[in-house]
């Protein structure tokens, strides 16, 4: 578990390691679905340095616009 | 002539000097996205890119900008690479009229070489990477997505092949953006109304004709495969994915098989879009992948998307102009000459037309707004005379600067429909639209001093030929 640079959740997990051993690791956040690689600039990997305009607040996620609307079940 | 598969087209690009192979090691970020952006900045004749040495991967290959210039678009159609855009447009329109060309069904496909039936991890199978800095993740943005109409599953024409933005959100899960205007959104709504998941297949690394058709606004019950057959001049090869009713492009490098989950919407985005702006984050449907087929050492095809011009604009340029042209000709068969709707997927369109009488050009502008594509795009329609080449922007500027009178030729229509990604729309999906009539007034409109148009000197055409021959090599 690691901290998501975008939404600051602490539930991000490793999803892949480089085929060439030790080159990089890919992490993914199950809360905001941000995905990043360990070799990216710290602007994209460090929660304190992630661009504020693109930060995601966890409490806003359930209220995000739904596209397309969920269709009503018709029997 | 048809390209057998993606590799066949890459071979042609190589022969024609239209692909650059980059063997030096590159970083997945920021090199791949940056190179994809840069190649369109330097030229409109630029080559495709093939990266063969990506840090951390053993045998990964990433291809970008495959249709990302006019020469590559011409080669897609099997034309000489120096074919002018206007000629590509007329040839595309001519072949379009040969629709439908029935498909050729194949018994097996090259992508059956490797099958992954369990523990799918897309991060291991594909060299995924971030394209634009604040994209919410790694995207698959040039896959042909195939689905069937659940209320009419045997209808081949209603089977859809489309390109949608797809975020890889987990080892076997994807987010997809089917906006309501898209055919796949109709399929998904019908499935969701039944409480069923919608089976889908994603084909990555296809020859360029089906990719071009997947990005074209054709009718709901028209088959992209039968249109691809018309454009390439021979039947399109498809293969029915075992255990499904989905027909996929036979030559694909990679096939992802899965379902869009009914009733599920999860956070997706933002993604840098063709409008030159990020899309914002929204809750969108999820795809669960259960099986992957691929060739050994598959080539991952990707495209850069962002502020025009990018590969996206070359890919959807001519294939957006042609349906609008065909639909305008249905209304005005003797007048419409050509349509250039290549600016930000047709948010700006230029129509060249003859006139029957005063006010006619404005009616052509109105009709452009009410074509199927115009409903979501065509925020600005510029109408020019039949003597003005709409693909020649200096000529269009000349028409605007000399033929248009702001008191008579500017029509603003309030609160019309537009696709919600237009960053100027307010609220999203609504915008004013404008028609600029830059045609020469004809009776009973007699304003202006247009009676003495300037002709070229009489031997100009002869001299054009002379110079073309002299300058050929
Ligand atoms: Zn997060």
Short mmCIF file of C-alpha atoms and ligand atoms in Angstrom, two decimals:
data_model
loop_
_atom_site.label_atom_id
_atom_site.label_comp_id
_atom_site.label_asym_id
_atom_site.label_seq_id
_atom_site.Cartn_x
_atom_site.Cartn_y
_atom_site.Cartn_z
CA UNK A 1 0.00 0.00 0.00
CA UNK A 2 1.24 3.45 -0.86
CA UNK A 3 -0.16 6.98 -1.00
CA UNK A 4 -1.88 8.17 -4.19
CA UNK A 5 -0.25 11.38 -5.46
CA UNK A 6 -3.57 12.65 -6.79
CA UNK A 7 -6.23 11.91 -4.16
CA UNK A 8 -3.97 11.11 -1.16
CA UNK A 9 -5.71 7.79 -0.45
CA UNK A 10 -3.36 5.32 1.21
CA UNK A 11 -4.72 2.31 -0.64
CA UNK A 12 -2.73 2.50 -3.87
CA UNK A 13 -1.15 -0.78 -4.88
CA UNK A 14 1.54 -2.08 -7.14
CA UNK A 15 0.01 -3.46 -10.36
CA UNK A 16 3.12 -4.24 -12.41
CA UNK A 17 6.87 -4.53 -12.26
CA UNK A 18 9.09 -3.96 -15.26
CA UNK A 19 9.90 -7.07 -17.31
CA UNK A 20 13.55 -5.97 -17.02
CA UNK A 21 14.11 -6.44 -13.29
CA UNK A 22 14.35 -3.28 -11.22
CA UNK A 23 13.64 -0.74 -13.96
CA UNK A 24 10.31 0.51 -12.61
CA UNK A 25 7.07 -0.27 -10.79
CA UNK A 26 3.52 0.78 -11.76
CA UNK A 27 1.03 1.71 -9.02
CA UNK A 28 -2.70 2.22 -9.23
CA UNK A 29 -5.15 3.87 -6.83
CA UNK A 30 -8.47 2.03 -6.32
CA UNK A 31 -10.15 5.25 -5.12
CA UNK A 32 -9.52 7.76 -7.95
CA UNK A 33 -7.94 5.24 -10.39
CA UNK A 34 -4.83 7.37 -10.86
CA UNK A 35 -2.02 5.24 -12.26
CA UNK A 36 1.65 6.11 -12.28
CA UNK A 37 5.12 4.70 -12.86
CA UNK A 38 7.92 5.04 -10.35
CA UNK A 39 10.25 6.55 -12.97
CA UNK A 40 7.97 9.53 -13.71
CA UNK A 41 8.92 13.01 -12.54
CA UNK A 42 8.07 13.64 -8.89
CA UNK A 43 5.40 16.10 -10.10
CA UNK A 44 3.42 12.95 -10.93
CA UNK A 45 4.47 10.64 -8.11
CA UNK A 46 4.74 12.81 -4.97
CA UNK A 47 1.42 13.75 -3.28
CA UNK A 48 2.92 17.06 -2.09
CA UNK A 49 4.08 18.04 -5.57
CA UNK A 50 1.12 16.94 -7.69
CA UNK A 51 -0.38 19.94 -9.55
CA UNK A 52 -3.13 21.30 -7.24
CA UNK A 53 -5.51 22.06 -10.14
CA UNK A 54 -5.52 18.38 -11.04
CA UNK A 55 -5.79 16.98 -7.49
CA UNK A 56 -8.95 14.94 -6.90
CA UNK A 57 -10.85 15.24 -3.60
CA UNK A 58 -12.06 11.82 -2.49
CA UNK A 59 -15.37 13.27 -1.28
CA UNK A 60 -16.08 14.70 -4.77
CA UNK A 61 -15.79 11.35 -6.54
CA UNK A 62 -19.31 10.03 -5.74
CA UNK A 63 -20.77 13.32 -7.01
CA UNK A 64 -18.92 13.35 -10.33
CA UNK A 65 -21.17 13.58 -13.42
CA UNK A 66 -22.32 10.16 -14.65
CA UNK A 67 -21.83 9.61 -18.41
CA UNK A 68 -23.94 8.01 -19.78
CA UNK A 69 -26.78 7.93 -17.24
CA UNK A 70 -27.51 4.42 -15.92
CA UNK A 71 -30.41 3.01 -17.97
CA UNK A 72 -33.56 1.98 -16.09
CA UNK A 73 -34.14 -1.76 -16.08
CA UNK A 74 -37.04 -2.76 -18.37
CA UNK A 75 -38.49 -6.25 -17.71
CA UNK B 1 -5.77 -2.83 -53.05
CA UNK B 2 -5.93 -3.84 -49.41
CA UNK B 3 -3.33 -4.07 -46.67
CA UNK B 4 -3.30 -7.55 -45.18
CA UNK B 5 -2.68 -6.34 -41.65
CA UNK B 6 -0.95 -3.68 -39.57
CA UNK B 7 2.56 -4.99 -40.32
CA UNK B 8 1.85 -4.96 -44.06
CA UNK B 9 1.00 -1.24 -43.81
CA UNK B 10 4.13 -0.54 -41.74
CA UNK B 11 6.18 -2.27 -44.47
CA UNK B 12 4.64 0.05 -47.06
CA UNK B 13 5.41 3.07 -44.89
CA UNK B 14 9.01 1.84 -44.71
CA UNK B 15 9.27 1.48 -48.51
CA UNK B 16 7.84 4.97 -48.96
CA UNK B 17 10.14 6.54 -46.35
CA UNK B 18 7.15 7.35 -44.13
CA UNK B 19 8.16 5.61 -40.90
CA UNK B 20 10.94 6.46 -38.48
CA UNK B 21 12.25 3.58 -36.37
CA UNK B 22 13.73 4.74 -33.08
CA UNK B 23 16.15 2.13 -31.77
CA UNK B 24 17.71 4.29 -29.03
CA UNK B 25 16.32 3.64 -25.58
CA UNK B 26 13.43 5.92 -24.60
CA UNK B 27 11.56 6.33 -21.32
CA UNK B 28 7.85 5.40 -21.41
CA UNK B 29 7.23 8.82 -19.79
CA UNK B 30 7.72 11.47 -20.90
CA UNK B 31 9.37 10.37 -24.18
CA UNK B 32 6.57 8.50 -25.98
CA UNK B 33 3.88 11.15 -25.47
CA UNK B 34 6.34 13.96 -26.19
CA UNK B 35 7.53 12.35 -29.42
CA UNK B 36 3.93 11.80 -30.52
CA UNK B 37 3.25 15.51 -29.97
CA UNK B 38 6.48 16.69 -31.55
CA UNK B 39 6.20 14.75 -34.80
CA UNK B 40 3.02 16.68 -35.69
CA UNK B 41 4.59 20.00 -34.72
CA UNK B 42 7.44 19.67 -37.18
CA UNK B 43 5.55 18.87 -40.41
CA UNK B 44 2.24 17.91 -42.04
CA UNK B 45 4.12 15.29 -44.08
CA UNK B 46 5.61 13.58 -41.06
CA UNK B 47 6.33 9.85 -40.81
CA UNK B 48 4.91 7.26 -38.44
CA UNK B 49 7.06 6.40 -35.41
CA UNK B 50 8.13 2.94 -34.29
CA UNK B 51 9.86 2.65 -30.91
CA UNK B 52 11.74 -0.61 -30.41
CA UNK B 53 13.71 0.03 -27.21
CA UNK B 54 11.56 1.17 -24.31
CA UNK B 55 13.14 1.33 -20.86
CA UNK B 56 12.15 -1.61 -18.67
CA UNK B 57 10.64 -3.72 -21.46
CA UNK B 58 12.27 -6.65 -23.26
CA UNK B 59 10.64 -6.84 -26.68
CA UNK B 60 8.02 -4.10 -26.57
CA UNK B 61 7.25 -2.12 -29.72
CA UNK B 62 5.11 1.00 -29.78
CA UNK B 63 3.85 2.50 -33.07
CA UNK B 64 2.49 6.06 -33.17
CA UNK B 65 1.37 8.57 -35.80
CA UNK B 66 0.60 5.78 -38.26
CA UNK B 67 -2.05 7.83 -40.16
CA UNK B 68 -0.66 11.10 -38.83
CA UNK B 69 0.09 13.07 -42.01
CA UNK B 70 -1.40 13.61 -45.49
CA UNK B 71 1.15 11.29 -47.16
CA UNK B 72 0.29 8.51 -44.66
CA UNK B 73 -3.43 9.14 -45.15
CA UNK B 74 -2.95 8.85 -48.92
CA UNK B 75 -1.02 5.58 -48.48
CA UNK B 76 -3.85 4.30 -46.25
CA UNK B 77 -6.05 4.59 -49.36
CA UNK B 78 -3.40 3.07 -51.63
CA UNK B 79 -2.82 6.41 -53.37
CA UNK B 80 0.56 8.00 -54.21
CA UNK B 81 1.87 9.68 -51.07
CA UNK B 82 1.93 13.17 -52.65
CA UNK B 83 -1.82 13.10 -53.54
CA UNK B 84 -3.29 16.53 -52.65
CA UNK B 85 -5.84 16.55 -49.82
CA UNK B 86 -8.66 17.68 -52.10
CA UNK B 87 -8.03 14.71 -54.41
CA UNK B 88 -7.95 12.36 -51.41
CA UNK B 89 -11.35 13.79 -50.42
CA UNK B 90 -12.92 13.22 -53.86
CA UNK B 91 -11.44 9.72 -54.17
CA UNK B 92 -12.71 8.81 -50.67
CA UNK B 93 -16.19 10.11 -51.63
CA UNK B 94 -16.13 8.13 -54.89
CA UNK B 95 -15.26 4.87 -53.10
CA UNK B 96 -17.80 5.59 -50.34
CA UNK B 97 -20.53 5.19 -52.98
CA UNK B 98 -19.47 1.54 -53.50
CA UNK B 99 -20.85 0.65 -50.05
CA UNK B 100 -21.61 -2.10 -49.11
CA UNK B 101 -18.86 -4.59 -49.99
CA UNK B 102 -19.59 -7.91 -48.17
CA UNK B 103 -16.87 -9.17 -45.81
CA UNK B 104 -14.62 -12.20 -46.22
CA UNK B 105 -14.86 -14.58 -43.25
CA UNK B 106 -11.69 -16.33 -42.10
CA UNK B 107 -11.36 -19.62 -40.15
CA UNK B 108 -8.44 -18.62 -37.96
CA UNK B 109 -6.44 -15.47 -37.17
CA UNK B 110 -2.77 -14.67 -36.53
CA UNK B 111 -3.60 -13.29 -33.05
CA UNK B 112 -4.53 -16.81 -31.90
CA UNK B 113 -0.77 -17.45 -31.50
CA UNK B 114 -0.97 -16.57 -27.79
CA UNK B 115 -4.12 -16.85 -25.67
CA UNK B 116 -4.32 -15.64 -22.06
CA UNK B 117 -7.35 -17.20 -20.37
CA UNK B 118 -6.70 -16.41 -16.72
CA UNK B 119 -4.91 -13.92 -14.49
CA UNK B 120 -5.03 -11.27 -17.19
CA UNK B 121 -2.66 -8.39 -16.39
CA UNK B 122 -2.87 -5.75 -19.10
CA UNK B 123 0.14 -3.93 -17.65
CA UNK B 124 2.24 -7.01 -18.43
CA UNK B 125 0.80 -7.64 -21.90
CA UNK B 126 0.89 -4.08 -23.30
CA UNK B 127 3.61 -1.40 -22.96
CA UNK B 128 1.15 1.11 -21.50
CA UNK B 129 2.19 4.69 -20.81
CA UNK B 130 0.90 8.14 -19.88
CA UNK B 131 0.36 10.35 -22.93
CA UNK B 132 -0.36 13.87 -21.59
CA UNK B 133 0.92 15.07 -18.22
CA UNK B 134 -2.36 15.16 -16.29
CA UNK B 135 -4.10 12.21 -17.89
CA UNK B 136 -5.59 10.22 -15.03
CA UNK B 137 -3.75 7.09 -16.10
CA UNK B 138 -2.52 5.01 -19.02
CA UNK B 139 -4.90 4.89 -21.98
CA UNK B 140 -5.64 2.67 -24.96
CA UNK B 141 -6.78 5.31 -27.44
CA UNK B 142 -6.75 3.71 -30.89
CA UNK B 143 -8.46 0.35 -30.39
CA UNK B 144 -11.39 -0.69 -32.57
CA UNK B 145 -14.15 -1.60 -30.10
CA UNK B 146 -16.64 -4.13 -31.46
CA UNK B 147 -20.14 -4.73 -30.06
CA UNK B 148 -23.54 -6.03 -31.21
CA UNK B 149 -27.05 -4.62 -30.76
CA UNK B 150 -28.50 -6.84 -27.97
CA UNK B 151 -32.03 -6.32 -29.32
CA UNK B 152 -31.03 -7.41 -32.84
CA UNK B 153 -27.90 -9.55 -32.35
CA UNK B 154 -27.99 -11.19 -35.79
CA UNK B 155 -28.01 -7.86 -37.63
CA UNK B 156 -24.51 -7.56 -39.09
CA UNK B 157 -24.98 -3.91 -40.07
CA UNK B 158 -25.86 -2.91 -36.51
CA UNK B 159 -22.65 -4.48 -35.22
CA UNK B 160 -20.50 -1.48 -34.36
CA UNK B 161 -16.78 -0.83 -34.76
CA UNK B 162 -15.81 2.39 -33.01
CA UNK B 163 -12.87 4.08 -31.33
CA UNK B 164 -13.39 5.33 -27.80
CA UNK B 165 -11.02 6.53 -25.15
CA UNK B 166 -10.21 3.70 -22.76
CA UNK B 167 -8.37 4.08 -19.45
CA UNK B 168 -6.59 1.04 -18.05
CA UNK B 169 -7.77 1.15 -14.44
CA UNK B 170 -6.62 -2.20 -13.12
CA UNK B 171 -4.99 -5.42 -14.24
CA UNK B 172 -8.14 -6.56 -16.04
CA UNK B 173 -10.40 -3.53 -15.86
CA UNK B 174 -10.87 -0.60 -18.20
CA UNK B 175 -12.93 2.58 -18.15
CA UNK B 176 -14.65 3.56 -21.41
CA UNK B 177 -16.29 6.78 -22.58
CA UNK B 178 -19.41 6.05 -24.65
CA UNK B 179 -21.06 9.47 -24.99
CA UNK B 180 -24.79 9.17 -25.74
CA UNK B 181 -24.31 10.11 -29.45
CA UNK B 182 -22.06 7.04 -29.97
CA UNK B 183 -23.44 3.80 -31.40
CA UNK B 184 -21.89 1.75 -28.60
CA UNK B 185 -23.88 3.84 -26.09
CA UNK B 186 -27.07 2.61 -27.80
CA UNK B 187 -25.88 -1.01 -27.51
CA UNK B 188 -24.93 -0.53 -23.89
CA UNK B 189 -28.23 1.16 -22.98
CA UNK B 190 -30.18 -1.72 -24.55
CA UNK B 191 -28.09 -4.24 -22.57
CA UNK B 192 -28.41 -2.26 -19.34
CA UNK B 193 -32.20 -2.05 -19.76
CA UNK B 194 -32.17 -5.86 -19.80
CA UNK B 195 -29.88 -6.00 -16.78
CA UNK B 196 -27.19 -7.63 -18.91
CA UNK B 197 -23.52 -6.90 -19.46
CA UNK B 198 -22.55 -5.95 -23.02
CA UNK B 199 -19.95 -8.27 -24.61
CA UNK B 200 -17.17 -6.32 -26.36
CA UNK B 201 -13.90 -7.00 -28.13
CA UNK B 202 -11.07 -4.49 -28.48
CA UNK B 203 -8.80 -4.88 -31.51
CA UNK B 204 -5.42 -3.14 -31.17
CA UNK B 205 -2.98 -2.74 -34.07
CA UNK B 206 -5.24 -3.00 -37.12
CA UNK B 207 -4.53 -2.09 -40.73
CA UNK B 208 -5.43 1.58 -41.18
CA UNK B 209 -8.64 1.36 -43.23
CA UNK B 210 -10.79 -0.17 -40.49
CA UNK B 211 -9.30 2.29 -37.99
CA UNK B 212 -10.29 5.12 -40.32
CA UNK B 213 -13.83 3.75 -40.71
CA UNK B 214 -14.15 3.17 -36.96
CA UNK B 215 -13.61 6.92 -36.56
CA UNK B 216 -16.14 7.86 -39.27
CA UNK B 217 -19.69 9.06 -38.49
CA UNK B 218 -21.59 6.47 -40.57
CA UNK B 219 -25.21 5.38 -40.06
CA UNK B 220 -26.27 3.23 -37.09
CA UNK B 221 -27.16 0.22 -39.25
CA UNK B 222 -24.24 0.65 -41.65
CA UNK B 223 -21.34 -1.79 -41.25
CA UNK B 224 -17.88 -0.30 -40.78
CA UNK B 225 -16.48 -3.54 -42.26
CA UNK B 226 -18.58 -3.23 -45.42
CA UNK B 227 -17.54 0.43 -45.69
CA UNK B 228 -13.88 -0.55 -45.19
CA UNK B 229 -14.38 -2.97 -48.08
CA UNK B 230 -15.64 -0.09 -50.23
CA UNK B 231 -12.71 2.15 -49.27
CA UNK B 232 -10.01 -0.51 -49.81
CA UNK B 233 -11.70 -1.89 -52.94
CA UNK B 234 -11.91 -5.52 -51.80
CA UNK B 235 -13.77 -7.52 -49.13
CA UNK B 236 -12.65 -6.83 -45.55
CA UNK B 237 -11.33 -9.90 -43.68
CA UNK B 238 -13.03 -10.65 -40.36
CA UNK B 239 -12.79 -13.48 -37.84
CA UNK B 240 -15.57 -14.42 -35.42
CA UNK B 241 -14.12 -14.59 -31.93
CA UNK B 242 -14.67 -18.15 -30.57
CA UNK B 243 -17.61 -18.41 -28.19
CA UNK B 244 -18.94 -14.95 -29.17
CA UNK B 245 -20.89 -13.36 -32.02
CA UNK B 246 -18.28 -10.59 -32.36
CA UNK B 247 -16.51 -10.22 -35.70
CA UNK B 248 -13.07 -8.70 -35.27
CA UNK B 249 -10.47 -7.49 -37.82
CA UNK B 250 -8.57 -10.62 -38.84
CA UNK B 251 -5.15 -8.97 -38.91
CA UNK B 252 -5.18 -7.36 -35.44
CA UNK B 253 -2.08 -7.55 -33.26
CA UNK B 254 -3.99 -7.88 -29.97
CA UNK B 255 -7.61 -8.70 -29.06
CA UNK B 256 -9.04 -8.00 -25.60
CA UNK B 257 -12.31 -9.82 -24.91
CA UNK B 258 -14.65 -8.74 -22.14
CA UNK B 259 -17.90 -7.11 -21.08
CA UNK B 260 -19.12 -3.63 -20.18
CA UNK B 261 -20.69 -4.05 -16.75
CA UNK B 262 -24.38 -3.14 -16.42
CA UNK B 263 -25.20 -0.59 -13.73
CA UNK B 264 -21.56 0.29 -12.94
CA UNK B 265 -20.01 3.76 -13.26
CA UNK B 266 -16.57 4.53 -11.84
CA UNK B 267 -14.36 7.61 -11.82
CA UNK B 268 -12.42 8.10 -15.06
CA UNK B 269 -10.15 10.79 -16.44
CA UNK B 270 -9.26 13.47 -17.00
CA UNK B 271 -7.88 12.85 -20.48
CA UNK B 272 -6.28 15.37 -22.84
CA UNK B 273 -8.74 15.58 -25.73
CA UNK B 274 -8.86 16.62 -29.40
CA UNK B 275 -10.27 19.99 -28.32
CA UNK B 276 -6.85 20.85 -26.86
CA UNK B 277 -8.26 20.71 -23.31
CA UNK B 278 -8.51 18.10 -20.58
CA UNK B 279 -11.93 16.52 -20.29
CA UNK B 280 -12.38 16.63 -16.51
CA UNK B 281 -13.15 13.56 -14.43
CA UNK B 282 -16.52 11.80 -14.70
CA UNK B 283 -18.07 8.52 -13.67
CA UNK B 284 -18.14 6.22 -16.66
CA UNK B 285 -18.75 2.54 -17.49
CA UNK B 286 -16.27 -0.23 -16.75
CA UNK B 287 -15.08 -3.10 -18.93
CA UNK B 288 -13.92 -6.36 -17.35
CA UNK B 289 -11.44 -8.23 -19.57
CA UNK B 290 -11.56 -12.02 -19.34
CA UNK B 291 -9.43 -13.17 -22.27
CA UNK B 292 -6.58 -11.78 -24.36
CA UNK B 293 -5.32 -12.99 -27.72
CA UNK B 294 -2.14 -11.65 -29.27
CA UNK B 295 0.59 -12.28 -31.78
CA UNK B 296 4.02 -13.07 -30.42
CA UNK B 297 5.77 -9.79 -29.67
CA UNK B 298 2.74 -7.69 -30.62
CA UNK B 299 3.12 -4.08 -31.75
CA UNK B 300 1.16 -1.69 -29.53
CA UNK B 301 -0.43 1.04 -31.66
CA UNK B 302 -1.19 4.33 -29.96
CA UNK B 303 -1.94 7.86 -31.09
CA UNK B 304 -1.12 11.25 -29.67
CA UNK B 305 -4.20 13.40 -29.06
CA UNK B 306 -4.25 17.03 -27.98
CA UNK B 307 -4.34 20.51 -29.49
CA UNK B 308 -4.75 20.17 -33.29
CA UNK B 309 -3.08 19.16 -35.48
CA UNK B 310 -2.38 15.66 -34.25
CA UNK B 311 -2.81 12.20 -35.76
CA UNK B 312 -6.45 12.35 -34.66
CA UNK B 313 -7.10 15.28 -37.02
CA UNK B 314 -5.57 13.49 -40.02
CA UNK B 315 -7.45 10.32 -39.13
CA UNK B 316 -10.92 11.89 -38.85
CA UNK B 317 -10.42 14.74 -41.33
CA UNK B 318 -11.49 13.32 -44.69
CA UNK B 319 -13.83 10.72 -43.15
CA UNK B 320 -15.81 13.56 -41.50
CA UNK B 321 -15.93 15.72 -44.65
CA UNK B 322 -17.30 12.95 -46.86
CA UNK B 323 -20.53 12.03 -45.01
CA UNK B 324 -21.44 15.73 -44.63
CA UNK B 325 -20.75 16.20 -48.35
CA UNK B 326 -22.92 13.19 -49.25
CA UNK B 327 -25.77 14.40 -47.02
CA UNK B 328 -25.63 17.95 -48.44
CA UNK B 329 -25.66 16.52 -51.97
CA UNK B 330 -28.86 14.62 -51.16
CA UNK B 331 -30.50 18.00 -50.53
CA UNK B 332 -28.72 20.04 -53.24
CA UNK B 333 -27.32 17.58 -55.82
CA UNK B 334 -26.48 20.18 -58.48
CA UNK B 335 -24.87 22.79 -56.26
CA UNK B 336 -22.58 21.29 -53.59
CA UNK B 337 -18.95 21.15 -54.76
CA UNK B 338 -16.87 20.11 -51.73
CA UNK B 339 -16.84 20.14 -47.91
CA UNK B 340 -13.86 20.72 -45.63
CA UNK B 341 -14.90 19.86 -42.06
CA UNK B 342 -11.42 19.05 -40.77
CA UNK B 343 -11.09 21.61 -38.02
CA UNK B 344 -11.41 20.09 -34.53
CA UNK B 345 -13.48 17.23 -35.91
CA UNK B 346 -15.80 19.62 -37.78
CA UNK B 347 -16.47 22.27 -35.12
CA UNK B 348 -15.56 24.52 -38.05
CA UNK B 349 -16.74 23.49 -41.51
CA UNK B 350 -16.26 25.13 -44.92
CA UNK B 351 -18.71 24.36 -47.74
CA UNK B 352 -18.14 25.24 -51.37
CA UNK B 353 -21.37 25.60 -53.37
CA UNK B 354 -23.00 27.04 -56.48
CA UNK B 355 -26.00 29.31 -55.85
CA UNK B 356 -29.50 29.12 -57.28
CA UNK B 357 -30.57 32.60 -56.12
CA UNK B 358 -29.94 35.16 -53.39
CA UNK B 359 -29.99 33.62 -49.90
CA UNK B 360 -29.25 30.12 -51.17
CA UNK B 361 -25.79 29.87 -49.58
CA UNK B 362 -27.30 30.65 -46.18
CA UNK B 363 -29.72 27.73 -46.63
CA UNK B 364 -26.74 25.47 -47.42
CA UNK B 365 -25.18 26.64 -44.15
CA UNK B 366 -28.41 25.82 -42.28
CA UNK B 367 -28.57 22.35 -43.83
CA UNK B 368 -24.97 21.71 -42.76
CA UNK B 369 -25.99 22.36 -39.15
CA UNK B 370 -28.79 19.78 -39.37
CA UNK B 371 -26.72 16.91 -40.81
CA UNK B 372 -26.18 14.11 -38.24
CA UNK B 373 -22.60 15.23 -37.61
CA UNK B 374 -23.59 18.90 -37.71
CA UNK B 375 -25.90 18.41 -34.74
CA UNK B 376 -22.92 17.80 -32.49
CA UNK B 377 -20.30 19.90 -34.32
CA UNK B 378 -20.33 22.65 -37.03
CA UNK B 379 -20.32 25.55 -34.58
CA UNK B 380 -19.09 27.74 -37.42
CA UNK B 381 -20.02 27.09 -41.05
CA UNK B 382 -18.29 29.17 -43.71
CA UNK B 383 -19.96 29.00 -47.14
CA UNK B 384 -17.85 29.88 -50.19
CA UNK B 385 -18.39 30.04 -53.96
CA UNK B 386 -17.87 27.03 -56.21
CA UNK B 387 -14.68 28.67 -57.50
CA UNK B 388 -13.10 28.69 -54.02
CA UNK B 389 -11.26 25.55 -52.91
CA UNK B 390 -12.41 24.93 -49.31
CA UNK B 391 -9.18 22.98 -48.63
CA UNK B 392 -7.12 26.05 -49.55
CA UNK B 393 -7.35 28.24 -46.44
CA UNK B 394 -5.75 31.33 -48.05
CA UNK B 395 -8.55 31.21 -50.65
CA UNK B 396 -11.15 30.85 -47.89
CA UNK B 397 -9.63 33.85 -46.11
CA UNK B 398 -9.79 35.79 -49.38
CA UNK B 399 -13.50 34.93 -49.71
CA UNK B 400 -14.14 36.05 -46.12
CA UNK B 401 -12.19 39.24 -46.59
CA UNK B 402 -13.87 40.30 -49.85
CA UNK B 403 -17.27 38.60 -50.16
CA UNK B 404 -18.63 38.73 -46.63
CA UNK B 405 -20.57 41.76 -45.42
CA UNK B 406 -21.01 41.65 -41.63
CA UNK B 407 -24.41 43.38 -41.83
CA UNK B 408 -25.84 40.77 -44.23
CA UNK B 409 -23.76 37.62 -44.07
CA UNK B 410 -23.42 36.74 -40.38
CA UNK B 411 -26.17 34.54 -38.95
CA UNK B 412 -26.09 33.60 -35.28
CA UNK B 413 -28.38 30.82 -34.06
CA UNK B 414 -28.82 30.75 -30.31
CA UNK B 415 -28.61 27.70 -28.02
CA UNK B 416 -28.00 24.92 -30.52
CA UNK B 417 -26.72 21.40 -29.73
CA UNK B 418 -23.01 20.58 -29.60
CA UNK B 419 -21.00 17.68 -28.21
CA UNK B 420 -20.34 18.19 -24.51
CA UNK B 421 -16.52 18.17 -24.87
CA UNK B 422 -16.64 21.60 -26.56
CA UNK B 423 -14.95 23.63 -23.81
CA UNK B 424 -16.87 26.77 -24.80
CA UNK B 425 -20.30 25.18 -24.49
CA UNK B 426 -22.50 26.53 -21.72
CA UNK B 427 -24.10 24.46 -20.32
CA UNK B 428 -22.12 21.50 -21.73
CA UNK B 429 -23.92 20.41 -24.90
CA UNK B 430 -25.34 23.87 -25.77
CA UNK B 431 -23.77 26.65 -27.82
CA UNK B 432 -24.71 29.42 -30.23
CA UNK B 433 -23.76 28.62 -33.80
CA UNK B 434 -22.76 30.86 -36.67
CA UNK B 435 -22.98 30.83 -40.45
CA UNK B 436 -20.69 33.13 -42.42
CA UNK B 437 -21.87 33.55 -46.00
CA UNK B 438 -18.71 34.33 -47.97
CA UNK B 439 -20.28 33.74 -51.39
CA UNK B 440 -20.77 36.38 -54.07
CA UNK B 441 -24.27 37.91 -53.83
CA UNK B 442 -26.58 36.83 -56.68
CA UNK B 443 -29.98 38.20 -57.76
CA UNK B 444 -32.18 39.37 -56.23
CA UNK B 445 -29.28 40.35 -53.93
CA UNK B 446 -27.34 42.95 -55.90
CA UNK B 447 -25.20 44.64 -53.24
CA UNK B 448 -21.46 45.16 -53.62
CA UNK B 449 -19.19 45.65 -56.63
CA UNK B 450 -18.56 42.13 -57.79
CA UNK B 451 -19.16 42.52 -61.53
CA UNK B 452 -15.50 42.51 -62.54
CA UNK B 453 -13.87 39.42 -61.02
CA UNK B 454 -10.20 39.05 -61.91
CA UNK B 455 -9.31 36.09 -64.12
CA UNK B 456 -5.89 34.50 -64.25
CA UNK B 457 -3.90 35.29 -67.43
CA UNK B 458 -5.03 32.89 -70.18
CA UNK B 459 -1.95 30.63 -70.26
CA UNK B 460 -1.71 30.15 -66.47
CA UNK B 461 -2.80 26.49 -66.51
CA UNK B 462 -0.28 25.66 -69.21
CA UNK B 463 2.45 27.25 -67.12
CA UNK B 464 1.30 25.41 -64.01
CA UNK B 465 1.88 22.12 -65.86
CA UNK B 466 5.27 23.29 -67.06
CA UNK B 467 6.36 24.19 -63.55
CA UNK B 468 4.95 20.99 -62.05
CA UNK B 469 7.03 18.96 -64.50
CA UNK B 470 10.14 21.05 -63.97
CA UNK B 471 9.85 20.85 -60.20
CA UNK B 472 8.97 17.14 -60.03
CA UNK B 473 12.41 15.96 -58.95
ZN1 LIG C 1 -6.16 8.28 -5.90
#
